[in-house]
Coordinates of C-alpha atoms in Angstrom, one line a residue:
X1 CA 110.9 2.3 -38.3
X2 CA 108.4 0.9 -35.8
X3 CA 110.5 -2.2 -35.0
X4 CA 113.5 -0.1 -33.8
X5 CA 111.7 2.5 -31.9
X6 CA 108.1 1.6 -31.0
X7 CA 107.6 4.5 -28.7
X8 CA 108.7 7.0 -31.4
X9 CA 106.4 5.5 -34.0
X10 CA 103.5 5.4 -31.6
X11 CA 103.9 9.1 -30.6
X12 CA 104.1 10.2 -34.3
X13 CA 101.1 8.1 -35.4
X14 CA 98.9 9.0 -32.5
X15 CA 100.1 12.6 -32.0
X16 CA 96.9 14.2 -33.3
X17 CA 93.4 13.8 -31.9
X18 CA 92.0 12.2 -35.1
X19 CA 94.9 9.9 -35.6
X20 CA 94.7 10.6 -39.3
X21 CA 97.7 8.5 -40.2
X22 CA 96.4 5.4 -38.5
X23 CA 92.9 6.0 -39.9
X24 CA 94.2 6.3 -43.5
X25 CA 96.5 3.3 -43.0
X26 CA 93.6 1.2 -41.9
X27 CA 91.4 2.5 -44.7
X28 CA 93.9 1.6 -47.4
X29 CA 94.7 -1.8 -45.9
X30 CA 91.0 -2.6 -45.7
X31 CA 90.4 -1.4 -49.3
X32 CA 93.4 -3.5 -50.5
X33 CA 91.9 -6.6 -48.8
X34 CA 88.3 -6.0 -49.8
X35 CA 89.3 -5.5 -53.5
X36 CA 91.5 -8.6 -53.4
X37 CA 94.3 -6.7 -55.0
X38 CA 96.9 -9.3 -54.0
X39 CA 95.1 -11.7 -56.4
X40 CA 96.4 -9.7 -59.3
X41 CA 100.0 -10.0 -58.2
X42 CA 102.6 -12.8 -58.1
X43 CA 103.4 -14.6 -54.9
X44 CA 106.2 -12.2 -54.0
X45 CA 104.1 -9.2 -55.0
X46 CA 106.9 -8.0 -57.3
X47 CA 104.5 -7.3 -60.2
X48 CA 101.3 -8.4 -62.0
X49 CA 100.8 -12.1 -62.4
X50 CA 101.1 -13.5 -66.0
X51 CA 97.4 -14.4 -66.1
X52 CA 96.5 -10.8 -65.1
X53 CA 98.7 -9.4 -67.8
X54 CA 97.2 -11.8 -70.4
X55 CA 93.7 -10.9 -69.3
X56 CA 94.3 -7.1 -69.4
X57 CA 95.9 -7.5 -72.8
X58 CA 92.9 -9.4 -74.2
X59 CA 90.5 -6.9 -72.5
X60 CA 92.3 -4.0 -74.3
X61 CA 92.0 -5.9 -77.6
X62 CA 88.3 -6.4 -77.1
X63 CA 87.7 -2.7 -76.4
X64 CA 89.8 -1.8 -79.5
X65 CA 87.7 -4.2 -81.6
X66 CA 84.5 -2.7 -80.3
X67 CA 85.8 0.9 -81.1
X68 CA 87.1 -0.2 -84.5
X69 CA 83.8 -1.8 -85.6
X70 CA 81.6 1.0 -84.4
X71 CA 82.8 3.0 -87.5
X72 CA 82.6 6.4 -85.8
X73 CA 79.1 5.9 -84.5
X74 CA 78.2 6.8 -80.9
X75 CA 77.6 4.0 -78.4
X76 CA 74.0 4.9 -77.7
X77 CA 72.6 4.5 -81.2
X78 CA 70.0 1.9 -82.1
X79 CA 70.9 -1.8 -81.6
X80 CA 70.6 -2.7 -85.3
X81 CA 73.7 -0.8 -86.1
X82 CA 75.9 -3.1 -84.0
X83 CA 75.8 -6.2 -86.2
X84 CA 79.4 -5.6 -87.3
X85 CA 80.6 -5.4 -83.7
X86 CA 78.8 -8.7 -82.8
X87 CA 80.1 -10.5 -85.9
X88 CA 83.7 -9.2 -85.9
X89 CA 84.4 -9.2 -82.2
X90 CA 82.7 -12.4 -81.3
X91 CA 86.0 -14.4 -81.3
X92 CA 87.8 -11.9 -79.1
X93 CA 84.9 -11.6 -76.7
X94 CA 84.7 -15.4 -76.5
X95 CA 88.4 -15.7 -75.8
X96 CA 88.2 -13.1 -73.1
X97 CA 85.2 -14.7 -71.5
X98 CA 86.8 -18.2 -71.5
X99 CA 90.0 -16.7 -70.0
X100 CA 88.0 -15.1 -67.2
X101 CA 86.2 -18.3 -66.4
X102 CA 89.6 -20.2 -66.3
X103 CA 91.0 -17.5 -64.0
X104 CA 88.0 -17.9 -61.7
X105 CA 88.5 -21.7 -61.7
X106 CA 92.3 -21.3 -61.1
X107 CA 91.7 -18.7 -58.4
X108 CA 89.5 -21.1 -56.4
X109 CA 92.4 -23.5 -56.3
X110 CA 95.0 -21.0 -55.2
X111 CA 96.2 -19.6 -58.5
X112 CA 99.4 -17.7 -59.2
X113 CA 98.9 -15.3 -56.3
X114 CA 98.5 -18.0 -53.6
X115 CA 95.2 -16.3 -52.6
X116 CA 91.8 -17.7 -53.2
X117 CA 88.0 -17.0 -53.5
X118 CA 87.8 -13.8 -55.6
X119 CA 89.7 -12.3 -58.5
X120 CA 91.1 -8.9 -58.0
X121 CA 88.7 -6.0 -58.5
X122 CA 90.5 -4.8 -61.7
X123 CA 89.9 -8.0 -63.5
X124 CA 86.3 -8.4 -62.2
X125 CA 85.4 -4.8 -63.2
X126 CA 87.0 -5.2 -66.6
X127 CA 84.9 -8.3 -67.3
X128 CA 81.7 -6.6 -66.0
X129 CA 82.3 -3.6 -68.3
X130 CA 82.9 -5.9 -71.3
X131 CA 79.8 -8.1 -70.6
X132 CA 77.6 -5.0 -70.1
X133 CA 78.9 -3.5 -73.4
X134 CA 78.4 -6.9 -75.2
X135 CA 74.9 -7.8 -74.0
X136 CA 73.2 -4.5 -73.1
X137 CA 74.8 -1.8 -75.3
X138 CA 75.6 -3.8 -78.4
X139 CA 72.8 -6.3 -77.8
X140 CA 74.9 -9.2 -79.0
X141 CA 73.7 -12.6 -77.9
X142 CA 75.0 -16.0 -78.6
X143 CA 72.2 -18.4 -79.6
X144 CA 71.8 -21.2 -77.1
X145 CA 72.9 -24.6 -78.6
X146 CA 70.8 -26.5 -76.1
X147 CA 67.4 -25.2 -77.3
X148 CA 66.6 -28.2 -79.6
X149 CA 67.4 -30.9 -77.1
X150 CA 65.5 -29.1 -74.3
X151 CA 62.4 -28.7 -76.5
X152 CA 62.6 -32.4 -77.6
X153 CA 62.9 -33.7 -74.0
X154 CA 60.1 -31.4 -72.8
X155 CA 57.8 -32.5 -75.6
X156 CA 58.6 -36.2 -74.8
X157 CA 57.8 -35.7 -71.1
X158 CA 54.5 -33.9 -71.9
X159 CA 53.5 -36.6 -74.3
X160 CA 54.1 -39.5 -71.8
X161 CA 50.7 -39.2 -70.0
X162 CA 48.9 -39.3 -73.3
X163 CA 50.8 -42.5 -74.4
X164 CA 50.2 -44.1 -70.9
X165 CA 46.4 -43.5 -70.9
X166 CA 46.0 -44.5 -74.6
X167 CA 47.9 -47.7 -74.2
X168 CA 46.1 -48.5 -70.9
X169 CA 42.7 -48.0 -72.7
X170 CA 43.7 -50.1 -75.7
X171 CA 45.2 -53.0 -73.7
X172 CA 42.6 -53.3 -71.1
X173 CA 40.1 -56.1 -71.4
X174 CA 36.6 -55.0 -72.0
X175 CA 34.3 -57.3 -70.0
X176 CA 31.0 -58.1 -71.4
X177 CA 28.1 -57.9 -69.0
X178 CA 26.4 -61.3 -68.5
X179 CA 23.1 -61.3 -66.9
X180 CA 22.7 -64.1 -64.4
X181 CA 19.2 -64.9 -63.4
X182 CA 18.7 -65.6 -59.8
X183 CA 17.7 -69.2 -58.7
X184 CA 14.3 -68.1 -57.4
X185 CA 13.2 -66.8 -60.8
X186 CA 14.2 -70.1 -62.4
X187 CA 12.2 -72.0 -59.8
X188 CA 9.1 -69.9 -60.3
X189 CA 9.4 -70.4 -64.0
X190 CA 9.6 -74.2 -63.5
X191 CA 6.5 -74.1 -61.3
X192 CA 4.6 -72.3 -64.0
X193 CA 5.5 -75.0 -66.5
X194 CA 4.4 -77.7 -64.2
X195 CA 1.0 -76.0 -63.6
X196 CA 0.6 -75.6 -67.3
X197 CA 1.1 -79.3 -67.8
X198 CA -1.5 -80.3 -65.3
X199 CA -4.0 -77.8 -66.3

């Protein structure tokens, strides 16, 4: 126990030239911190948090659903054979994805573990595996529900300049050109008339 006999602990830990015990201890502590392992545990670190247990249970259900709907086919077959997987496992995958997003949101606010920023590596890796299987391997994609509004708004914005220039052309006043004769020409014409009278 290092608290009771610091000198004894120091001599045991640093007895060899490589200090292998200290090096391994630092490595495992750093790995634990980098992987955010504490974020999968309860505050007192007495076991997995309820949300982690729920996530892992749903993750296992998703993998079981994938395997069950493959119907004995290998994973690397052509994408058209996976329509059953996409159709039958859509609800399970959606629940898992929603739970993961909720866990991320909760974790930013402190969550069950009392730690923040990232979820633990087990949860993140499980979700990455599931998303990769769902999108790349099975080629399942959820159609975007925002497509129609985006196209409608884009068309409206592109049509605005046409409307502007057309309305500007139709509502502008077309001025007729009126020729105004200069005064000098009028005076010359009157002189010609006077000359014609007297001649």
